[in-house]
């Protein structure tokens, strides 16, 4: 009877292990399908952006991709997104990495930069506890044991994520971002000195009378500057 109970326990444990592994496999497939969907949609959304917007996305990514392996980590992702106007809290960055993050080449046991064009599917954070039943040498175990903050985002995923966010953004937000670049000191008004500074920084050889004319044309309330509402009206014309 003891032998029968032992066999029953062994078979039960084996069945549970199989079910756990099958659940993990299905979850990995779901995550892979989600990332592939994002990449397909991202290609369409990237095509909807202007050339300048696509360049901004690539420049923000490249600025923090120091080793040029087309991957950035948690801290780099947060700053790169902030550079594009998306200042997300830690919880949202972690959520992005949990869903779309992939291990680095070193974490997969390969040389830096290897297989960067075909990263493995991201492993969901929920599997960390489940994966203890797998052998220690399992690649899936190595991936699922990584917390989201140690995963990375590929260039293609970053492009897709940013394209979606830019297209969903209120155009007024973009206008106000541009306004803040002119409005040094957050005065709430663009003065003649601000126009001089921006023209100099951009290398535009505008004459003084041209800058004065710009203020005069759009300064509707006659206070000697262009406020936020006047700037928005200019950009939405």
XYZ file of C-alpha atoms in Angstrom:
237
model
C 0.000 0.000 0.000
C 2.869 2.344 0.827
C 4.373 1.620 -2.569
C 1.057 2.453 -4.221
C 0.856 5.793 -2.386
C 4.437 6.584 -3.364
C 3.700 5.910 -7.027
C 0.548 7.995 -6.842
C 2.495 10.887 -5.288
C 5.233 10.660 -7.940
C 2.700 10.604 -10.786
C 0.799 13.515 -9.243
C 3.976 15.550 -8.884
C 4.996 14.740 -12.452
C 1.568 15.804 -13.709
C 1.755 19.117 -11.822
C 5.221 19.789 -13.226
C 3.963 19.081 -16.752
C 0.972 21.382 -16.265
C 3.216 24.143 -14.942
C 5.570 23.846 -17.908
C 2.658 23.784 -20.335
C 1.196 26.913 -18.722
C 4.581 28.614 -19.037
C 4.853 27.595 -22.693
C 1.396 28.989 -23.459
C 2.225 32.224 -21.633
C 5.458 32.593 -23.633
C 3.492 32.058 -26.843
C 1.003 34.715 -25.774
C 3.817 37.181 -25.026
C 5.480 36.421 -28.371
C 2.204 36.988 -30.229
C 1.666 40.273 -28.352
C 5.112 41.576 -29.262
C 4.725 40.509 -32.892
C 1.370 42.315 -32.977
C 2.998 45.437 -31.559
C 5.758 45.284 -34.167
C 3.249 44.864 -37.028
C 1.148 47.776 -35.806
C 4.290 49.754 -35.083
C 5.403 49.530 -38.712
C 2.083 51.028 -39.828
C 2.190 53.704 -37.139
C 5.798 54.595 -37.963
C 4.704 55.205 -41.555
C 2.135 57.712 -40.246
C 4.795 59.778 -38.483
C 6.700 62.551 -40.167
C 10.337 61.984 -41.095
C 11.306 64.409 -38.331
C 9.354 62.444 -35.726
C 10.970 59.157 -36.819
C 14.380 60.775 -36.576
C 13.591 62.048 -33.070
C 12.694 58.517 -31.942
C 15.899 57.053 -33.371
C 18.027 59.868 -31.966
C 16.530 59.458 -28.483
C 17.265 55.732 -28.584
C 20.745 56.097 -30.062
C 21.716 58.699 -27.485
C 21.485 56.088 -24.715
C 22.428 52.957 -26.660
C 26.082 53.450 -25.783
C 27.340 50.019 -26.867
C 25.275 50.209 -30.089
C 23.668 46.773 -29.636
C 20.193 48.209 -30.383
C 19.015 47.628 -26.802
C 18.483 49.924 -23.822
C 17.870 49.079 -20.174
C 15.396 50.357 -17.574
C 17.166 53.636 -16.734
C 17.976 54.400 -20.377
C 14.394 53.665 -21.438
C 12.995 56.031 -18.820
C 15.281 58.904 -19.872
C 14.845 58.248 -23.619
C 11.066 58.370 -23.241
C 11.330 61.537 -21.168
C 13.419 63.124 -23.946
C 10.465 62.500 -26.276
C 8.043 64.122 -23.853
C 6.799 61.029 -21.994
C 7.787 61.266 -18.339
C 6.410 57.943 -17.087
C 6.414 56.764 -13.468
C 8.473 53.716 -12.516
C 5.408 51.456 -12.434
C 4.652 52.106 -16.131
C 8.268 51.606 -17.192
C 8.330 48.308 -15.283
C 5.069 47.280 -16.962
C 6.542 47.968 -20.417
C 9.637 45.910 -19.615
C 7.532 43.087 -18.143
C 5.572 42.812 -21.389
C 8.131 43.659 -24.067
C 11.548 43.368 -22.394
C 14.127 40.784 -23.431
C 17.299 39.542 -21.696
C 20.642 40.987 -22.710
C 23.102 38.854 -24.672
C 25.216 38.369 -21.533
C 22.176 37.177 -19.579
C 21.449 34.650 -22.333
C 25.034 33.465 -22.226
C 26.040 34.923 -25.591
C 28.605 37.586 -26.543
C 27.520 41.248 -26.392
C 25.404 42.211 -29.377
C 24.702 38.635 -30.458
C 21.268 37.733 -31.828
C 20.161 41.319 -31.426
C 17.977 41.108 -34.522
C 16.098 38.039 -33.272
C 15.632 38.396 -29.531
C 13.788 35.622 -27.648
C 10.206 36.329 -26.580
C 9.835 38.300 -23.355
C 9.076 36.268 -20.261
C 6.280 37.557 -17.979
C 7.152 38.417 -14.427
C 4.429 36.101 -13.093
C 6.437 33.042 -14.145
C 9.271 33.743 -11.734
C 7.665 31.657 -8.992
C 6.474 28.921 -11.375
C 9.823 28.407 -13.063
C 11.448 26.858 -9.969
C 10.336 23.441 -11.176
C 12.585 23.704 -14.262
C 16.238 22.577 -14.364
C 18.772 25.238 -13.354
C 20.344 25.097 -16.816
C 17.081 25.944 -18.589
C 17.196 29.077 -20.747
C 13.589 29.814 -19.864
C 14.499 29.648 -16.185
C 17.322 32.158 -16.702
C 14.973 34.534 -18.497
C 12.015 34.320 -16.115
C 14.210 34.779 -13.068
C 15.192 38.239 -14.283
C 13.243 41.111 -12.718
C 11.779 43.591 -15.255
C 14.343 46.234 -14.325
C 17.095 43.932 -15.664
C 15.428 43.342 -19.019
C 16.017 45.492 -22.092
C 13.986 47.042 -24.905
C 15.060 46.586 -28.521
C 15.141 49.424 -31.053
C 12.225 47.950 -33.015
C 10.047 47.700 -29.907
C 11.005 51.230 -28.836
C 10.058 52.575 -32.265
C 6.672 50.848 -32.108
C 5.918 51.995 -28.567
C 6.895 55.591 -29.256
C 5.036 55.763 -32.571
C 1.828 54.664 -30.844
C 2.249 57.204 -28.043
C 3.122 60.081 -30.371
C 0.098 59.423 -32.593
C -2.180 59.248 -29.539
C -0.820 62.474 -28.080
C -2.902 65.640 -28.061
C -1.352 67.994 -30.676
C -1.601 70.807 -28.123
C 0.877 68.940 -25.922
C 3.372 68.941 -28.782
C 2.776 72.663 -29.333
C 3.303 73.438 -25.648
C 6.530 71.447 -25.695
C 7.728 73.672 -28.546
C 6.575 76.751 -26.624
C 8.678 75.729 -23.617
C 11.779 75.603 -25.842
C 11.277 79.281 -26.669
C 10.071 80.381 -23.241
C 13.319 80.482 -21.280
C 12.661 80.751 -17.563
C 9.048 79.582 -17.901
C 7.729 83.151 -18.021
C 4.603 82.180 -19.912
C 5.518 84.550 -22.767
C 7.949 84.457 -25.685
C 9.839 87.763 -25.789
C 12.137 89.269 -28.395
C 15.178 87.990 -26.471
C 13.784 84.460 -26.698
C 13.443 84.704 -30.468
C 16.992 86.031 -30.752
C 18.341 83.123 -28.680
C 16.465 80.413 -30.601
C 17.392 81.934 -33.973
C 21.045 81.980 -32.892
C 20.914 78.367 -31.637
C 19.316 77.187 -34.875
C 21.769 79.120 -36.997
C 19.018 81.178 -38.601
C 20.353 84.493 -39.889
C 17.253 86.537 -39.118
C 17.558 90.294 -38.965
C 16.382 92.243 -35.908
C 13.512 93.843 -37.800
C 12.297 90.388 -38.904
C 12.198 89.172 -35.279
C 10.359 92.314 -34.197
C 7.864 91.814 -37.014
C 7.163 88.265 -35.823
C 6.329 89.520 -32.326
C 4.173 92.344 -33.677
C 2.203 90.043 -36.004
C 1.207 87.479 -33.399
C 1.089 89.593 -30.228
C -2.694 89.966 -30.198
C -3.010 91.554 -26.758
C -0.166 94.029 -27.313
C 1.901 93.081 -24.256
C 5.156 92.838 -26.238
C 5.288 89.050 -26.303
C 3.568 85.877 -27.515
C 1.724 83.978 -24.780
C 0.705 80.304 -24.811
C -2.742 80.836 -26.321
C -1.343 83.038 -29.081
C 1.370 80.461 -29.805
C -1.179 77.635 -29.996
C -3.315 79.701 -32.377
C -0.263 80.268 -34.617
C 0.549 76.551 -34.774
C -3.042 75.416 -35.368
C -3.638 77.840 -38.235
